PDB file of C-alpha atoms in Angstrom:
ATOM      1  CA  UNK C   1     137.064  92.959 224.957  1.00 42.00           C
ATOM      2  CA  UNK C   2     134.807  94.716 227.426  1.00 45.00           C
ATOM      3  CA  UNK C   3     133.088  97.470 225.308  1.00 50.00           C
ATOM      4  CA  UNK C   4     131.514  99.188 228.527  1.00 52.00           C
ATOM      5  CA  UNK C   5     135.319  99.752 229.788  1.00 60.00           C
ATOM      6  CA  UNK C   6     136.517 103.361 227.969  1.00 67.00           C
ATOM      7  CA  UNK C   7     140.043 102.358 226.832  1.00 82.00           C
ATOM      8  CA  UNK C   8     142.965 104.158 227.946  1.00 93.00           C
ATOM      9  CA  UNK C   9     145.313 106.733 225.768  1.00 95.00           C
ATOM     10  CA  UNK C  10     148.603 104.956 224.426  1.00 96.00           C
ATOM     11  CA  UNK C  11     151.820 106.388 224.519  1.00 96.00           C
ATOM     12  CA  UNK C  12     154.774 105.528 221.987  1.00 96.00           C
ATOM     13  CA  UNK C  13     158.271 106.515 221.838  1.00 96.00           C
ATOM     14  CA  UNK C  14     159.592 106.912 218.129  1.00 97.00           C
ATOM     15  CA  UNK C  15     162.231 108.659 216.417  1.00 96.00           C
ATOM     16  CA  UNK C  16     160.225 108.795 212.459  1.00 97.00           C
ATOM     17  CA  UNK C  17     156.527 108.914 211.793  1.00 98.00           C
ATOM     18  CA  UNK C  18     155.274 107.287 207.886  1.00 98.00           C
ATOM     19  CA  UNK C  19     151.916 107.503 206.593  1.00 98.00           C
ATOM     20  CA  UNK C  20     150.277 105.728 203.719  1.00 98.00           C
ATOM     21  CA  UNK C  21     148.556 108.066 201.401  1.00 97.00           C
ATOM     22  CA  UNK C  22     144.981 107.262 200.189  1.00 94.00           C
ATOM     23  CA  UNK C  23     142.435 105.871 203.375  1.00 93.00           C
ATOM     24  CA  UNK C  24     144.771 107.421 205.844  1.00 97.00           C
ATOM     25  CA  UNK C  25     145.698 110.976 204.912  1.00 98.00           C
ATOM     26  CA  UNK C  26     143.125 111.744 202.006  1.00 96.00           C
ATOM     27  CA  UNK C  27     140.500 109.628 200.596  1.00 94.00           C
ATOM     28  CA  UNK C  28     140.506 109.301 196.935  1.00 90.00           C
ATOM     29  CA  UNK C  29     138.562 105.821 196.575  1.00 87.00           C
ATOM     30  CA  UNK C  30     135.833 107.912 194.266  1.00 91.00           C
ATOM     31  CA  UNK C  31     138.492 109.084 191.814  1.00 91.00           C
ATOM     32  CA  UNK C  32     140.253 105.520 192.132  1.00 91.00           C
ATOM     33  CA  UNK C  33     137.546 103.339 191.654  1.00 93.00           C
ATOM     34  CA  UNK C  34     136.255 105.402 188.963  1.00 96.00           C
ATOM     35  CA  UNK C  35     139.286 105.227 187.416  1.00 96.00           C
ATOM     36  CA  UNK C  36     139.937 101.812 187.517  1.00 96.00           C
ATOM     37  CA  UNK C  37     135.829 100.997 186.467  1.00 97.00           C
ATOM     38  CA  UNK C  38     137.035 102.940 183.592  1.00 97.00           C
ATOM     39  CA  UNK C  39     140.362 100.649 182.514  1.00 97.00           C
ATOM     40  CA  UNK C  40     138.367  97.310 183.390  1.00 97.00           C
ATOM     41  CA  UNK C  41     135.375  98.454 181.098  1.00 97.00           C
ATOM     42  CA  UNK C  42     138.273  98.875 178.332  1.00 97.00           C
ATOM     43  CA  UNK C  43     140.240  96.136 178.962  1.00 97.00           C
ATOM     44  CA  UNK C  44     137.247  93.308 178.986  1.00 97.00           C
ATOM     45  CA  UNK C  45     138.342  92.368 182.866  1.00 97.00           C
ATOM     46  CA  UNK C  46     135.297  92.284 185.878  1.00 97.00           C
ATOM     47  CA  UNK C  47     134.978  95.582 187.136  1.00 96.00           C
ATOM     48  CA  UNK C  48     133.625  94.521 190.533  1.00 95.00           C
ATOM     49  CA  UNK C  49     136.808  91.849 190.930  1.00 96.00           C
ATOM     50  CA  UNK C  50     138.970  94.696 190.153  1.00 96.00           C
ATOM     51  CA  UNK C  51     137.521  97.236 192.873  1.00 94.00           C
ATOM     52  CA  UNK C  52     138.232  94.206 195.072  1.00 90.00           C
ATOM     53  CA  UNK C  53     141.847  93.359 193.972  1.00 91.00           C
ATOM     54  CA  UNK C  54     143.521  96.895 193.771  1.00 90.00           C
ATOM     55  CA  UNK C  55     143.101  98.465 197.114  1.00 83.00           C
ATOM     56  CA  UNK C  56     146.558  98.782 199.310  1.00 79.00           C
ATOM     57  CA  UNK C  57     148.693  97.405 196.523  1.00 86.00           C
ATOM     58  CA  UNK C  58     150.862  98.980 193.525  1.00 90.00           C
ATOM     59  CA  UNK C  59     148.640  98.987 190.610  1.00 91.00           C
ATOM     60  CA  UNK C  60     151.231  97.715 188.008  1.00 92.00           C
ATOM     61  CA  UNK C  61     151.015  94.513 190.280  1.00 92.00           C
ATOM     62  CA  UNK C  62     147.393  94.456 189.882  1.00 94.00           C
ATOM     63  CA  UNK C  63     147.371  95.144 186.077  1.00 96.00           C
ATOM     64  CA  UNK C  64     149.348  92.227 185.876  1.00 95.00           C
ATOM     65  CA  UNK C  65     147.281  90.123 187.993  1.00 96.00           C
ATOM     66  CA  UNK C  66     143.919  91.299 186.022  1.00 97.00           C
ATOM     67  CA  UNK C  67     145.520  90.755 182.461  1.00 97.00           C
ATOM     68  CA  UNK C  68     148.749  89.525 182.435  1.00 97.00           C
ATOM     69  CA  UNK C  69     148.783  89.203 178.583  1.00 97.00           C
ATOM     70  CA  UNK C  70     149.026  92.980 178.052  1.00 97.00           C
ATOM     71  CA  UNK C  71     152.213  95.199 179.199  1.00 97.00           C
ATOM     72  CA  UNK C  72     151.819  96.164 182.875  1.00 95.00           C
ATOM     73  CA  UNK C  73     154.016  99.431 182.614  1.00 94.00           C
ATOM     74  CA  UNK C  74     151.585 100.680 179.460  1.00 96.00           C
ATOM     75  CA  UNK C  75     148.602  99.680 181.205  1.00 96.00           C
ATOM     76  CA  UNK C  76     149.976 101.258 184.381  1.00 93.00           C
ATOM     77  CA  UNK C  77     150.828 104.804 182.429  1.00 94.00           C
ATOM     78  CA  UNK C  78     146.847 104.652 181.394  1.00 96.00           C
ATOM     79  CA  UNK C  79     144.787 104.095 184.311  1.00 95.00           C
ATOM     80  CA  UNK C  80     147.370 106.741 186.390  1.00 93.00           C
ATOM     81  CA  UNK C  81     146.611 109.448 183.870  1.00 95.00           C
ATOM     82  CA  UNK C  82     142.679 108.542 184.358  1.00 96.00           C
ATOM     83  CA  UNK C  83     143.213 108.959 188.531  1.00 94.00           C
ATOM     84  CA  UNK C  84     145.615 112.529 187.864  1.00 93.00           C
ATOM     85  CA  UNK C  85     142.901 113.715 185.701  1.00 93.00           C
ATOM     86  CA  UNK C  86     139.981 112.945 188.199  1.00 93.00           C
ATOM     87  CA  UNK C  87     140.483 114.818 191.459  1.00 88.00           C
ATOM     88  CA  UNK C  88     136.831 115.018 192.015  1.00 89.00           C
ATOM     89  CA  UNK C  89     135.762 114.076 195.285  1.00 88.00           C
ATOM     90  CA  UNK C  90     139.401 114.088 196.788  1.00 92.00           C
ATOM     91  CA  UNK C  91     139.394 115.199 200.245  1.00 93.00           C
ATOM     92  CA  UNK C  92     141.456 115.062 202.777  1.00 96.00           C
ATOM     93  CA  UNK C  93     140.768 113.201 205.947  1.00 96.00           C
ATOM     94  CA  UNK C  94     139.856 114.204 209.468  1.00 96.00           C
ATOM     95  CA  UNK C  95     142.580 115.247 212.402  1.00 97.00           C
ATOM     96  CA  UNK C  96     145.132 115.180 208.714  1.00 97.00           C
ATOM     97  CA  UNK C  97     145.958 118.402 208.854  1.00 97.00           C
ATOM     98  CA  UNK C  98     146.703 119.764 212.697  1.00 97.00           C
ATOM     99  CA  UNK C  99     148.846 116.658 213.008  1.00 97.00           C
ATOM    100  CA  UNK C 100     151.071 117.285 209.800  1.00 97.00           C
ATOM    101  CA  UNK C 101     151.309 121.010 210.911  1.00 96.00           C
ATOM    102  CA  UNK C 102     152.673 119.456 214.700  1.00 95.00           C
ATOM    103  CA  UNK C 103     155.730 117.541 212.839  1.00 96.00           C
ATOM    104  CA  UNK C 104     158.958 118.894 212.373  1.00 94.00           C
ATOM    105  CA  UNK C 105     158.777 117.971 208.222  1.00 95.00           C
ATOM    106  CA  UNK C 106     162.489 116.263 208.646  1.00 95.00           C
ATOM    107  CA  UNK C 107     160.579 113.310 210.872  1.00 97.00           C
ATOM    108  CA  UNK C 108     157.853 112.103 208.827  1.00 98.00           C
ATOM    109  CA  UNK C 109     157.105 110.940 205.095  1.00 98.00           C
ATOM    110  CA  UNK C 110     154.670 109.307 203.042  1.00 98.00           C
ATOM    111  CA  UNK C 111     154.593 105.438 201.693  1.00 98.00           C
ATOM    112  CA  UNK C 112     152.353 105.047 199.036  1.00 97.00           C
ATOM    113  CA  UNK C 113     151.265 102.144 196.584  1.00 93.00           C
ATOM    114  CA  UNK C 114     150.651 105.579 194.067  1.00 92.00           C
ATOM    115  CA  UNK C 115     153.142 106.353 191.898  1.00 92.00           C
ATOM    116  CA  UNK C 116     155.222 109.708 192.621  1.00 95.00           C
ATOM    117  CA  UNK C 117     153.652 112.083 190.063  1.00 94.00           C
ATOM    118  CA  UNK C 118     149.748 110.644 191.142  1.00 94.00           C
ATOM    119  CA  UNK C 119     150.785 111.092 194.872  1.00 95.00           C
ATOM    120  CA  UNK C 120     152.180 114.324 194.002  1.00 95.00           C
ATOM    121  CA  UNK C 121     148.799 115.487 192.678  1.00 94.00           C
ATOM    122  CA  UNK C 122     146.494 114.095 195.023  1.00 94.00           C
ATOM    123  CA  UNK C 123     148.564 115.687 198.469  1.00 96.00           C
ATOM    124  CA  UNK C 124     148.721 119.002 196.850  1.00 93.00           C
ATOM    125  CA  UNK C 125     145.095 118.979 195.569  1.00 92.00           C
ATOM    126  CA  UNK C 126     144.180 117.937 199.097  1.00 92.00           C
ATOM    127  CA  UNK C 127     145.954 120.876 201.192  1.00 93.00           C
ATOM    128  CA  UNK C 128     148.655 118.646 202.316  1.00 95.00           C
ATOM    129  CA  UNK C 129     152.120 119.624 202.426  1.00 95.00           C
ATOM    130  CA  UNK C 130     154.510 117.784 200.036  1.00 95.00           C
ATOM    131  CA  UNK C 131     157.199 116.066 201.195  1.00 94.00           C
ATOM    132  CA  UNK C 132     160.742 116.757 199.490  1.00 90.00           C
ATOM    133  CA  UNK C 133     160.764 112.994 199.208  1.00 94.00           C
ATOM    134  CA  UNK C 134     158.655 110.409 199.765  1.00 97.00           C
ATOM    135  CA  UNK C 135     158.216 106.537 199.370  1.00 98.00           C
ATOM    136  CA  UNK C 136     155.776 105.457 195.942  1.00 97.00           C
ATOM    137  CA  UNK C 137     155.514 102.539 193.668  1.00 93.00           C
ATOM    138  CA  UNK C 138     159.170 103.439 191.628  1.00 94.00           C
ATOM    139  CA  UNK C 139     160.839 103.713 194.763  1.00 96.00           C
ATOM    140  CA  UNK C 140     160.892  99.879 195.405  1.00 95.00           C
ATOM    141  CA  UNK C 141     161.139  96.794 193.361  1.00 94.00           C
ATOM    142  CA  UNK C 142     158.284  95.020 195.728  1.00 95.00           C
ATOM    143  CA  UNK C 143     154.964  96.643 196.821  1.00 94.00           C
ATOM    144  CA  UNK C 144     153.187  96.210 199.980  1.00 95.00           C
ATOM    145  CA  UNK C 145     152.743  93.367 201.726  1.00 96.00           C
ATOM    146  CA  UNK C 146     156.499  93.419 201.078  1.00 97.00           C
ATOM    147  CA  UNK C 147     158.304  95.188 204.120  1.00 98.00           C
ATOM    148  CA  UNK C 148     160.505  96.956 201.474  1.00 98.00           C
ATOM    149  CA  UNK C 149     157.919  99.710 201.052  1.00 98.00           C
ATOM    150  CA  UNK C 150     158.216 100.830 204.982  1.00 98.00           C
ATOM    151  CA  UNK C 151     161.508 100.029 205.037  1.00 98.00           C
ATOM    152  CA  UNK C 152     162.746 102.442 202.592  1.00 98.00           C
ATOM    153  CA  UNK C 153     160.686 104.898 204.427  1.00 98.00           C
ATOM    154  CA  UNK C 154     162.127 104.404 207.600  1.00 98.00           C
ATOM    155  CA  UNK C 155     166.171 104.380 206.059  1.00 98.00           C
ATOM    156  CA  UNK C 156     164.953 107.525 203.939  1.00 98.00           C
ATOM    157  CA  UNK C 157     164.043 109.457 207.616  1.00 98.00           C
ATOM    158  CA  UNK C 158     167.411 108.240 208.272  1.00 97.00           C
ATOM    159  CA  UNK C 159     166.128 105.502 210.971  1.00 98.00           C
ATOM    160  CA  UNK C 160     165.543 101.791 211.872  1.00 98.00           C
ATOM    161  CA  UNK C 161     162.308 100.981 211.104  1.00 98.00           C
ATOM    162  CA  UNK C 162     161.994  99.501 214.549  1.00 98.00           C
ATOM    163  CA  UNK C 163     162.146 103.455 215.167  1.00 98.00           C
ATOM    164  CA  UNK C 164     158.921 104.892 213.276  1.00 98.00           C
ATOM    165  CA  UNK C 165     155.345 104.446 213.750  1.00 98.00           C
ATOM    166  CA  UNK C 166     152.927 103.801 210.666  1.00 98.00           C
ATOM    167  CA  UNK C 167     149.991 104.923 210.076  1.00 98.00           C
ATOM    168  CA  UNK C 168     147.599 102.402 207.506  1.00 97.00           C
ATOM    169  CA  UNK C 169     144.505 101.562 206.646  1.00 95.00           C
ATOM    170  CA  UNK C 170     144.333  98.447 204.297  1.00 92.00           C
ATOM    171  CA  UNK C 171     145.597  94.552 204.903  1.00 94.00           C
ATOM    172  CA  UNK C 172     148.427  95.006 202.566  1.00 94.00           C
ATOM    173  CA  UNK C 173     149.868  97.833 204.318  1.00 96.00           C
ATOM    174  CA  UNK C 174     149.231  96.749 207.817  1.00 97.00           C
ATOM    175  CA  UNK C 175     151.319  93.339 206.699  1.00 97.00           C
ATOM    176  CA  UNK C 176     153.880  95.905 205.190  1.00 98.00           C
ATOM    177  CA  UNK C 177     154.528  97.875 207.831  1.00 98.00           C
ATOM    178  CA  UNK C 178     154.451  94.998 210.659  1.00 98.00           C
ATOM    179  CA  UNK C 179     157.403  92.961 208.339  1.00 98.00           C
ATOM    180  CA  UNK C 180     159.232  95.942 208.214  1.00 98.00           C
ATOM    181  CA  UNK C 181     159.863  96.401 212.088  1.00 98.00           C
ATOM    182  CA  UNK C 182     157.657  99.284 212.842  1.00 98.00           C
ATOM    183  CA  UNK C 183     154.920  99.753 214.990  1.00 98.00           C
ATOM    184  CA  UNK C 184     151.781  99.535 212.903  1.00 98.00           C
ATOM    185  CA  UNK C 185     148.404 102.397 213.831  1.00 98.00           C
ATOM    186  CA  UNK C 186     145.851 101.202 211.662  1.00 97.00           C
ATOM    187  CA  UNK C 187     142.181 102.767 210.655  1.00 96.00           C
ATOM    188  CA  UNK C 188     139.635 100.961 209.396  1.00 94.00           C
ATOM    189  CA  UNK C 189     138.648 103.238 206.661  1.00 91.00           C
ATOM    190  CA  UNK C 190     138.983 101.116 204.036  1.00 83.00           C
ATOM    191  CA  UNK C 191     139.183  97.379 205.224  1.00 85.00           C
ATOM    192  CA  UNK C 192     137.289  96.098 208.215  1.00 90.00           C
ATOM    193  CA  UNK C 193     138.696  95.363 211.368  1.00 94.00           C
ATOM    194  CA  UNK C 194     138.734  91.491 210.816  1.00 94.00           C
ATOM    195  CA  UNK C 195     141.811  92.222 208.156  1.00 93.00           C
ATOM    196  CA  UNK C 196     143.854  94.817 210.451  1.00 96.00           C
ATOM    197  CA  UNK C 197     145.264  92.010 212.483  1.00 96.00           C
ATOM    198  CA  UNK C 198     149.006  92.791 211.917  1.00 97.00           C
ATOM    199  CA  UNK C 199     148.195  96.341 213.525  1.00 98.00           C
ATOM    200  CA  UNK C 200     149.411  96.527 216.914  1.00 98.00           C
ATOM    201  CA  UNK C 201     146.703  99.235 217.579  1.00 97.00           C
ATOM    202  CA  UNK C 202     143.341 100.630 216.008  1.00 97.00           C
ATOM    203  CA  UNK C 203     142.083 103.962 216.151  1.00 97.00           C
ATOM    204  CA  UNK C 204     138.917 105.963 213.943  1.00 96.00           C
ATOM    205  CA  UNK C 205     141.235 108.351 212.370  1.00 96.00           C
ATOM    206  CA  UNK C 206     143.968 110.565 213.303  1.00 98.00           C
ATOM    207  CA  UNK C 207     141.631 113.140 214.858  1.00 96.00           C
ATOM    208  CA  UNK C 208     143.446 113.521 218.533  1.00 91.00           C
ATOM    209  CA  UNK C 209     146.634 111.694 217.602  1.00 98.00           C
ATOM    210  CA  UNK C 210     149.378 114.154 219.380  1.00 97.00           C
ATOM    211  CA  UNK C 211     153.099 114.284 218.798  1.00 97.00           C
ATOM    212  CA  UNK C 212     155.289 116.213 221.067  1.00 94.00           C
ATOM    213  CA  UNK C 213     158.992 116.036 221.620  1.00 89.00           C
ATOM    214  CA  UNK C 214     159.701 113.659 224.452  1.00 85.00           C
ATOM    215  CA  UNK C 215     163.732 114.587 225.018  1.00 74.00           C
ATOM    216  CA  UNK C 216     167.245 115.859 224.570  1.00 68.00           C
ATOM    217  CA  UNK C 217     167.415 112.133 222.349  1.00 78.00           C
ATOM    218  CA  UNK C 218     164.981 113.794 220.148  1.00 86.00           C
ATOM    219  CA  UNK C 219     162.713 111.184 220.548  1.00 94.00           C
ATOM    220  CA  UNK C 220     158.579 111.605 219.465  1.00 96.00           C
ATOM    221  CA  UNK C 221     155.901 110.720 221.791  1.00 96.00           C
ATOM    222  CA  UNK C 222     152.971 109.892 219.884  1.00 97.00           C
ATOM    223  CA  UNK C 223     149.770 109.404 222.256  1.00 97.00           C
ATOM    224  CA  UNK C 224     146.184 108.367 220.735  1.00 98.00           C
ATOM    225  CA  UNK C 225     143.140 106.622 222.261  1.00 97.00           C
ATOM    226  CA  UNK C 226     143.008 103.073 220.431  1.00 96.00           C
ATOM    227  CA  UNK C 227     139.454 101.858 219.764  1.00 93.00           C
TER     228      UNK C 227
END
């Protein structure tokens, strides 16, 4: 790609708009990695293999990866009271904010790898607006890179997820989202560009994304400048 040649703004046509959580609507990795430095420090497992594993996935998936001789759910119930007692740090993320306040709330949701009560805490403690419902770890029976995360989100907006745009930042969620049928907006705020590759499009962050209602359909039109 020429670098010298400014690229153009993007327009897409959707019906829903999802959003993963953590790298793309807040940032949390102090609280998480603290967190989970924390459990691997108890548990005898490599802290620095952990920080490496856990990023875009569910973490009872990555419990079980790290020590599958202990019980995942008890391990899980652990480190998530660690991350709902440390909100130090948590911020939310740039452009977040103005684009939330832009969507009617009935068109977009979250999909998280969090559970429900930790993504609960972290939007609120962040300034976000909670969703009535939203998409986290007990919702489905596979994580991300399954498409069953996204897809749930898209049937629980009450469209095909060929319909909705999402918005990720990690390799597990970018896979996710691309399975599912939607088209995929990725940032690379936590993974570098190299592992984005199931994004259809890159951007910073979701400073001067724009939504506006396109027509009497009801249809969104979503325009950004990808990188």
């Amino acid at each position: 790609m020429d670098r010298s040649v400014a690229p153009s703004p993007v327009q897409i046509l959707c019906k829903g708009i999802l959003f993963d959580m953590d790298g793309i609507l807040i940032s949390s990795i102090g609280s998480v990695e603290r967190s989970w430095t924390k459990w691997a420090n108890l548990r005898g497992v490599d802290a620095e293999r952990t920080l490496h594993l856990i990023h875009g996935r569910r973490s009872i998936e990555s419990v079980a990866e790290l020590r599958p001789d202990l019980d995942a759910e008890k391990e899980n119930q652990i480190i998530e009271q660690f991350e709902i007692d440390d909100t130090e740090g948590l911020m939310v993320l740039p452009g977040v904010l103005d684009l939330i306040a832009s969507l009617p709330p009935e068109r977009w949701t979250v999909v998280t790898s969090a559970t429900d009560p930790l993504a609960r805490v972290r939007l609120a403690s962040a300034g976000i607006p909670v969703p009535k419902r939203l998409i986290t770890a007990e919702s489905v029976a596979h994580g991300k890179p399954h498409p069953a995360p996204y897809q749930a989100g898209a049937a629980l907006l009450g469209f095909a997820s060929e319909d909705c745009i999402a918005f990720e930042d990690a390799a597990s969620g970018t896979k996710s989202a691309r399975a599912a049928g939607c088209t995929v907006v990725a940032t690379p705020f936590s993974h570098p560009i190299d592992a984005l590759q199931a994004a259809h499009y890159l951007i910073p962050d979701l400073t001067g994304v724009n939504v506006e209602l396109s027509d009497s359909a009801g249809s969104l039109a979503v325009t950004f400048t990808p990188l």
